[in-house]
GROMACS .gro file of C-alpha atoms in nm:
model
  340
    1UNK     CA    1   0.000   0.000   0.000
    2UNK     CA    2   0.278   0.240   0.098
    3UNK     CA    3   0.446   0.204  -0.242
    4UNK     CA    4   0.129   0.313  -0.427
    5UNK     CA    5   0.093   0.643  -0.244
    6UNK     CA    6   0.238   0.935  -0.437
    7UNK     CA    7   0.313   1.293  -0.342
    8UNK     CA    8   0.031   1.401  -0.570
    9UNK     CA    9  -0.215   1.194  -0.366
   10UNK     CA   10  -0.117   1.378  -0.047
   11UNK     CA   11  -0.127   1.711  -0.229
   12UNK     CA   12  -0.477   1.652  -0.369
   13UNK     CA   13  -0.610   1.543  -0.029
   14UNK     CA   14  -0.488   1.863   0.138
   15UNK     CA   15  -0.538   2.101  -0.153
   16UNK     CA   16  -0.171   2.201  -0.178
   17UNK     CA   17   0.089   2.166  -0.451
   18UNK     CA   18   0.309   1.861  -0.495
   19UNK     CA   19   0.612   2.088  -0.452
   20UNK     CA   20   0.483   2.201  -0.113
   21UNK     CA   21   0.437   1.840  -0.004
   22UNK     CA   22   0.789   1.752  -0.119
   23UNK     CA   23   0.940   2.045   0.068
   24UNK     CA   24   0.742   1.971   0.384
   25UNK     CA   25   0.852   1.608   0.393
   26UNK     CA   26   1.212   1.728   0.372
   27UNK     CA   27   1.153   1.974   0.659
   28UNK     CA   28   1.219   2.276   0.438
   29UNK     CA   29   1.183   2.610   0.622
   30UNK     CA   30   1.011   2.740   0.308
   31UNK     CA   31   0.695   2.570   0.434
   32UNK     CA   32   0.529   2.699   0.751
   33UNK     CA   33   0.577   2.471   1.053
   34UNK     CA   34   0.203   2.415   1.097
   35UNK     CA   35   0.164   2.320   0.729
   36UNK     CA   36   0.464   2.085   0.748
   37UNK     CA   37   0.314   1.898   1.042
   38UNK     CA   38  -0.025   1.879   0.872
   39UNK     CA   39   0.134   1.730   0.561
   40UNK     CA   40   0.341   1.483   0.763
   41UNK     CA   41   0.035   1.371   0.957
   42UNK     CA   42  -0.154   1.313   0.634
   43UNK     CA   43   0.141   1.125   0.482
   44UNK     CA   44   0.152   0.894   0.784
   45UNK     CA   45  -0.224   0.843   0.772
   46UNK     CA   46  -0.203   0.741   0.405
   47UNK     CA   47   0.097   0.514   0.465
   48UNK     CA   48   0.340   0.715   0.253
   49UNK     CA   49   0.710   0.619   0.292
   50UNK     CA   50   0.974   0.872   0.191
   51UNK     CA   51   1.188   0.721  -0.086
   52UNK     CA   52   1.540   0.826   0.007
   53UNK     CA   53   1.696   0.649  -0.293
   54UNK     CA   54   1.477   0.837  -0.539
   55UNK     CA   55   1.545   1.163  -0.360
   56UNK     CA   56   1.920   1.103  -0.377
   57UNK     CA   57   1.899   1.059  -0.753
   58UNK     CA   58   1.731   1.399  -0.778
   59UNK     CA   59   1.959   1.585  -0.537
   60UNK     CA   60   2.288   1.390  -0.566
   61UNK     CA   61   2.269   1.353  -0.187
   62UNK     CA   62   2.175   1.042   0.006
   63UNK     CA   63   2.136   1.205   0.347
   64UNK     CA   64   2.359   0.929   0.488
   65UNK     CA   65   2.676   0.998   0.687
   66UNK     CA   66   2.930   0.731   0.779
   67UNK     CA   67   3.078   0.738   1.129
   68UNK     CA   68   3.360   0.502   1.227
   69UNK     CA   69   3.545   0.491   1.559
   70UNK     CA   70   3.767   0.253   1.750
   71UNK     CA   71   3.507   0.104   1.983
   72UNK     CA   72   3.157   0.228   2.065
   73UNK     CA   73   3.175   0.039   2.398
   74UNK     CA   74   3.419   0.306   2.516
   75UNK     CA   75   3.202   0.580   2.677
   76UNK     CA   76   3.443   0.842   2.540
   77UNK     CA   77   3.331   0.761   2.186
   78UNK     CA   78   2.971   0.719   2.296
   79UNK     CA   79   2.966   1.082   2.413
   80UNK     CA   80   3.114   1.200   2.084
   81UNK     CA   81   2.857   0.997   1.889
   82UNK     CA   82   2.569   1.134   2.093
   83UNK     CA   83   2.671   1.488   1.996
   84UNK     CA   84   2.720   1.390   1.630
   85UNK     CA   85   2.374   1.234   1.618
   86UNK     CA   86   2.212   1.537   1.777
   87UNK     CA   87   2.370   1.771   1.522
   88UNK     CA   88   2.289   1.550   1.224
   89UNK     CA   89   1.928   1.518   1.339
   90UNK     CA   90   1.885   1.892   1.293
   91UNK     CA   91   1.947   1.854   0.920
   92UNK     CA   92   1.757   1.526   0.879
   93UNK     CA   93   2.072   1.323   0.815
   94UNK     CA   94   2.106   0.958   0.913
   95UNK     CA   95   2.436   0.800   1.006
   96UNK     CA   96   2.571   0.447   0.969
   97UNK     CA   97   2.806   0.348   1.252
   98UNK     CA   98   3.098   0.106   1.250
   99UNK     CA   99   3.378   0.007   1.487
  100UNK     CA  100   3.720  -0.058   1.336
  101UNK     CA  101   3.899  -0.187   1.652
  102UNK     CA  102   4.219  -0.047   1.498
  103UNK     CA  103   4.187  -0.271   1.192
  104UNK     CA  104   4.287  -0.072   0.884
  105UNK     CA  105   4.127  -0.335   0.658
  106UNK     CA  106   3.793  -0.315   0.841
  107UNK     CA  107   3.805   0.063   0.821
  108UNK     CA  108   3.891   0.055   0.449
  109UNK     CA  109   3.598  -0.179   0.381
  110UNK     CA  110   3.368   0.065   0.556
  111UNK     CA  111   3.491   0.358   0.347
  112UNK     CA  112   3.442   0.157   0.028
  113UNK     CA  113   3.094   0.054   0.139
  114UNK     CA  114   2.998   0.416   0.206
  115UNK     CA  115   3.120   0.508  -0.143
  116UNK     CA  116   2.908   0.229  -0.290
  117UNK     CA  117   2.604   0.349  -0.097
  118UNK     CA  118   2.659   0.706  -0.212
  119UNK     CA  119   2.728   0.836   0.137
  120UNK     CA  120   2.752   1.213   0.173
  121UNK     CA  121   3.056   1.211   0.401
  122UNK     CA  122   3.246   1.039   0.680
  123UNK     CA  123   3.337   1.133   1.034
  124UNK     CA  124   3.610   0.908   1.167
  125UNK     CA  125   3.858   0.845   1.445
  126UNK     CA  126   4.123   0.679   1.229
  127UNK     CA  127   4.263   0.334   1.306
  128UNK     CA  128   4.628   0.297   1.399
  129UNK     CA  129   4.833   0.286   1.079
  130UNK     CA  130   4.570   0.447   0.855
  131UNK     CA  131   4.741   0.537   0.525
  132UNK     CA  132   4.677   0.878   0.376
  133UNK     CA  133   4.562   0.715   0.050
  134UNK     CA  134   4.254   0.568   0.220
  135UNK     CA  135   4.129   0.915   0.311
  136UNK     CA  136   4.215   1.047  -0.033
  137UNK     CA  137   4.001   0.769  -0.182
  138UNK     CA  138   3.696   0.916  -0.012
  139UNK     CA  139   3.782   1.280  -0.075
  140UNK     CA  140   3.861   1.227  -0.443
  141UNK     CA  141   3.525   1.056  -0.492
  142UNK     CA  142   3.332   1.350  -0.351
  143UNK     CA  143   3.287   1.213   0.001
  144UNK     CA  144   3.445   1.461   0.248
  145UNK     CA  145   3.616   1.331   0.562
  146UNK     CA  146   3.629   1.490   0.907
  147UNK     CA  147   3.860   1.347   1.175
  148UNK     CA  148   3.784   1.325   1.547
  149UNK     CA  149   3.992   1.228   1.853
  150UNK     CA  150   4.296   1.123   1.648
  151UNK     CA  151   4.498   1.279   1.369
  152UNK     CA  152   4.729   1.135   1.101
  153UNK     CA  153   5.068   1.279   1.019
  154UNK     CA  154   5.074   1.451   0.681
  155UNK     CA  155   4.693   1.477   0.661
  156UNK     CA  156   4.549   1.829   0.673
  157UNK     CA  157   4.179   1.744   0.675
  158UNK     CA  158   3.967   1.919   0.939
  159UNK     CA  159   4.026   1.739   1.272
  160UNK     CA  160   3.862   1.799   1.608
  161UNK     CA  161   3.985   1.679   1.948
  162UNK     CA  162   4.083   1.796   2.292
  163UNK     CA  163   4.427   1.948   2.351
  164UNK     CA  164   4.568   1.626   2.499
  165UNK     CA  165   4.914   1.756   2.580
  166UNK     CA  166   4.773   2.051   2.773
  167UNK     CA  167   4.508   1.836   2.941
  168UNK     CA  168   4.750   1.578   3.078
  169UNK     CA  169   4.981   1.857   3.193
  170UNK     CA  170   4.688   1.990   3.399
  171UNK     CA  171   4.651   1.653   3.573
  172UNK     CA  172   5.026   1.617   3.628
  173UNK     CA  173   5.060   1.970   3.763
  174UNK     CA  174   4.773   1.905   4.004
  175UNK     CA  175   4.959   1.606   4.148
  176UNK     CA  176   5.283   1.804   4.168
  177UNK     CA  177   5.100   2.080   4.357
  178UNK     CA  178   4.999   1.818   4.616
  179UNK     CA  179   5.363   1.732   4.678
  180UNK     CA  180   5.396   1.423   4.461
  181UNK     CA  181   5.732   1.373   4.294
  182UNK     CA  182   5.727   1.007   4.190
  183UNK     CA  183   5.437   1.002   3.946
  184UNK     CA  184   5.367   0.716   3.710
  185UNK     CA  185   5.179   0.743   3.382
  186UNK     CA  186   4.957   0.444   3.312
  187UNK     CA  187   4.809   0.350   2.975
  188UNK     CA  188   4.816   0.462   2.615
  189UNK     CA  189   5.043   0.397   2.320
  190UNK     CA  190   5.281   0.600   2.106
  191UNK     CA  191   5.116   0.449   1.798
  192UNK     CA  192   4.840   0.713   1.813
  193UNK     CA  193   4.860   1.092   1.806
  194UNK     CA  194   4.656   1.092   2.127
  195UNK     CA  195   4.905   0.868   2.305
  196UNK     CA  196   5.204   1.072   2.193
  197UNK     CA  197   5.046   1.402   2.290
  198UNK     CA  198   4.931   1.283   2.633
  199UNK     CA  199   5.271   1.145   2.720
  200UNK     CA  200   5.433   1.469   2.603
  201UNK     CA  201   5.205   1.666   2.835
  202UNK     CA  202   5.315   1.449   3.126
  203UNK     CA  203   5.682   1.494   3.034
  204UNK     CA  204   5.646   1.871   2.990
  205UNK     CA  205   5.486   1.914   3.333
  206UNK     CA  206   5.757   1.711   3.508
  207UNK     CA  207   6.038   1.899   3.336
  208UNK     CA  208   5.882   2.235   3.417
  209UNK     CA  209   5.882   2.134   3.785
  210UNK     CA  210   6.244   2.014   3.761
  211UNK     CA  211   6.140   1.655   3.821
  212UNK     CA  212   6.342   1.393   3.636
  213UNK     CA  213   6.151   1.208   3.365
  214UNK     CA  214   6.206   0.835   3.420
  215UNK     CA  215   6.092   0.607   3.134
  216UNK     CA  216   6.044   0.319   3.380
  217UNK     CA  217   5.758   0.512   3.542
  218UNK     CA  218   5.556   0.479   3.224
  219UNK     CA  219   5.332   0.172   3.218
  220UNK     CA  220   5.204   0.182   2.861
  221UNK     CA  221   4.927  -0.026   2.709
  222UNK     CA  222   4.611  -0.020   2.922
  223UNK     CA  223   4.311   0.166   2.779
  224UNK     CA  224   4.027  -0.017   2.954
  225UNK     CA  225   3.904  -0.079   3.310
  226UNK     CA  226   4.044  -0.431   3.299
  227UNK     CA  227   4.376  -0.296   3.175
  228UNK     CA  228   4.389  -0.045   3.458
  229UNK     CA  229   4.299  -0.313   3.713
  230UNK     CA  230   4.575  -0.542   3.588
  231UNK     CA  231   4.826  -0.256   3.583
  232UNK     CA  232   4.771  -0.206   3.957
  233UNK     CA  233   5.000  -0.505   4.028
  234UNK     CA  234   5.294  -0.348   3.843
  235UNK     CA  235   5.217  -0.006   3.985
  236UNK     CA  236   5.198  -0.118   4.349
  237UNK     CA  237   5.509  -0.338   4.323
  238UNK     CA  238   5.714  -0.079   4.134
  239UNK     CA  239   6.062  -0.048   4.292
  240UNK     CA  240   6.042   0.333   4.280
  241UNK     CA  241   5.721   0.330   4.488
  242UNK     CA  242   5.524   0.599   4.300
  243UNK     CA  243   5.277   0.788   4.517
  244UNK     CA  244   5.054   0.900   4.230
  245UNK     CA  245   4.938   0.797   3.885
  246UNK     CA  246   4.832   0.996   3.581
  247UNK     CA  247   4.605   0.762   3.386
  248UNK     CA  248   4.542   0.753   3.011
  249UNK     CA  249   4.167   0.784   3.060
  250UNK     CA  250   3.892   0.747   3.320
  251UNK     CA  251   3.844   0.378   3.242
  252UNK     CA  252   4.206   0.300   3.323
  253UNK     CA  253   4.190   0.518   3.634
  254UNK     CA  254   3.877   0.347   3.768
  255UNK     CA  255   4.029   0.005   3.700
  256UNK     CA  256   4.348   0.111   3.876
  257UNK     CA  257   4.153   0.239   4.178
  258UNK     CA  258   3.976  -0.097   4.199
  259UNK     CA  259   4.313  -0.271   4.201
  260UNK     CA  260   4.441  -0.032   4.468
  261UNK     CA  261   4.133  -0.102   4.680
  262UNK     CA  262   4.181  -0.479   4.634
  263UNK     CA  263   4.529  -0.433   4.787
  264UNK     CA  264   4.375  -0.266   5.094
  265UNK     CA  265   4.475   0.089   5.004
  266UNK     CA  266   4.262   0.399   4.951
  267UNK     CA  267   4.287   0.620   4.642
  268UNK     CA  268   4.310   0.984   4.740
  269UNK     CA  269   4.460   0.892   5.079
  270UNK     CA  270   4.738   0.637   5.026
  271UNK     CA  271   4.781   0.693   4.652
  272UNK     CA  272   4.653   0.970   4.425
  273UNK     CA  273   4.496   0.885   4.090
  274UNK     CA  274   4.384   1.109   3.805
  275UNK     CA  275   4.179   1.012   3.503
  276UNK     CA  276   4.110   1.178   3.171
  277UNK     CA  277   3.786   1.255   2.978
  278UNK     CA  278   3.547   1.323   3.270
  279UNK     CA  279   3.306   1.047   3.174
  280UNK     CA  280   2.969   1.036   3.346
  281UNK     CA  281   3.083   0.761   3.583
  282UNK     CA  282   3.388   0.958   3.700
  283UNK     CA  283   3.187   1.170   3.944
  284UNK     CA  284   3.006   0.867   4.093
  285UNK     CA  285   3.310   0.640   4.125
  286UNK     CA  286   3.431   0.549   4.474
  287UNK     CA  287   3.614   0.767   4.549
  288UNK     CA  288   3.496   1.031   4.303
  289UNK     CA  289   3.761   1.056   4.033
  290UNK     CA  290   3.977   1.363   3.982
  291UNK     CA  291   3.998   1.395   3.605
  292UNK     CA  292   4.018   1.626   3.304
  293UNK     CA  293   3.719   1.722   3.092
  294UNK     CA  294   3.825   1.669   2.732
  295UNK     CA  295   3.533   1.822   2.542
  296UNK     CA  296   3.385   1.508   2.384
  297UNK     CA  297   3.046   1.671   2.325
  298UNK     CA  298   3.211   1.970   2.160
  299UNK     CA  299   3.429   1.743   1.946
  300UNK     CA  300   3.121   1.562   1.814
  301UNK     CA  301   2.915   1.875   1.762
  302UNK     CA  302   3.188   2.069   1.583
  303UNK     CA  303   3.285   1.774   1.363
  304UNK     CA  304   2.927   1.716   1.250
  305UNK     CA  305   2.876   2.087   1.192
  306UNK     CA  306   3.198   2.107   0.986
  307UNK     CA  307   3.086   1.819   0.765
  308UNK     CA  308   2.740   1.966   0.711
  309UNK     CA  309   2.895   2.303   0.625
  310UNK     CA  310   3.118   2.138   0.366
  311UNK     CA  311   2.817   1.964   0.213
  312UNK     CA  312   2.641   2.300   0.200
  313UNK     CA  313   2.930   2.455   0.009
  314UNK     CA  314   3.126   2.631   0.282
  315UNK     CA  315   3.452   2.498   0.413
  316UNK     CA  316   3.582   2.463   0.766
  317UNK     CA  317   3.955   2.550   0.766
  318UNK     CA  318   4.171   2.242   0.724
  319UNK     CA  319   4.399   2.125   1.001
  320UNK     CA  320   4.365   2.066   1.372
  321UNK     CA  321   4.096   2.232   1.585
  322UNK     CA  322   4.161   2.187   1.957
  323UNK     CA  323   3.914   2.209   2.244
  324UNK     CA  324   4.074   2.335   2.565
  325UNK     CA  325   4.044   2.080   2.850
  326UNK     CA  326   3.945   2.168   3.207
  327UNK     CA  327   4.046   2.015   3.540
  328UNK     CA  328   3.783   1.845   3.760
  329UNK     CA  329   3.922   1.800   4.113
  330UNK     CA  330   3.745   1.538   4.327
  331UNK     CA  331   3.835   1.283   4.595
  332UNK     CA  332   4.083   1.048   4.426
  333UNK     CA  333   4.377   1.284   4.479
  334UNK     CA  334   4.529   1.420   4.799
  335UNK     CA  335   4.855   1.536   4.958
  336UNK     CA  336   5.155   1.314   4.908
  337UNK     CA  337   5.179   1.036   5.166
  338UNK     CA  338   5.504   0.837   5.155
  339UNK     CA  339   5.444   0.474   5.059
  340UNK     CA  340   5.574   0.213   5.300
   0.00000   0.00000   0.00000
């Protein structure tokens, strides 16, 4: 039944033009809000289904955006995606989501699929090892790309993320201000721009305070709660007896605090722990986690807006756009207490 209903049927029923019906169903501001709702109600009553494929043939736009990130199970990406979705909803765009889990092949297949589907554009947090040619494939075929959270050397596409070096320096400086001098950094990898920048922020803060940077105080790798929990063993048995830890993200920090608690110690009293990202669960952790807000909602909103602007004919300046992080001081940090 739905396939037999035409725009002209809706138009005749309401006594308006077919053009008006078409504009209303696409939420055009050229049609008064009350008229748009009336037309939509009538379309639903008649069982009309908007044919996106036909519309894309007329407009050269599918209304579909591809979004690909490392892992949607990470709340950091979930917050970015929520902001992307909210912004795309305003322009009646739909997005197709994929996780690449740092597989370049999986990511490349997604890009090729979006090209086959006639996607309008892609927002992506690139997988480790992403070659520049994969992004050029999309751009050269008329599908603009916006980067979030991570950047790729030699690629000047618009990219949006928090200022990771500055943000981690805030966390490190906070611990230094509490008297800590043996501070470990837990988590992350130099294989990503994020990992390199966060470690550099840690190093910069230590050097500025005339504290020696010791590579053995870096416990790289963990990026999850489980990883943070498992890292607690190495952290607590470290021969240098660090009194504080700057963690890669909130997930690692919460996992580490669980490991510290399992050993009979209290974060914020015996050992100070900072996270990064200020996820929703940071403020309700036990103890409440001192962390750094990294602007995930702004990253998502600005990236989606930049892509929509490009599709509309304007152009967000290429290159990196940084959101300035902010410190969130809670209960997981306290004055330095020598470890026994």
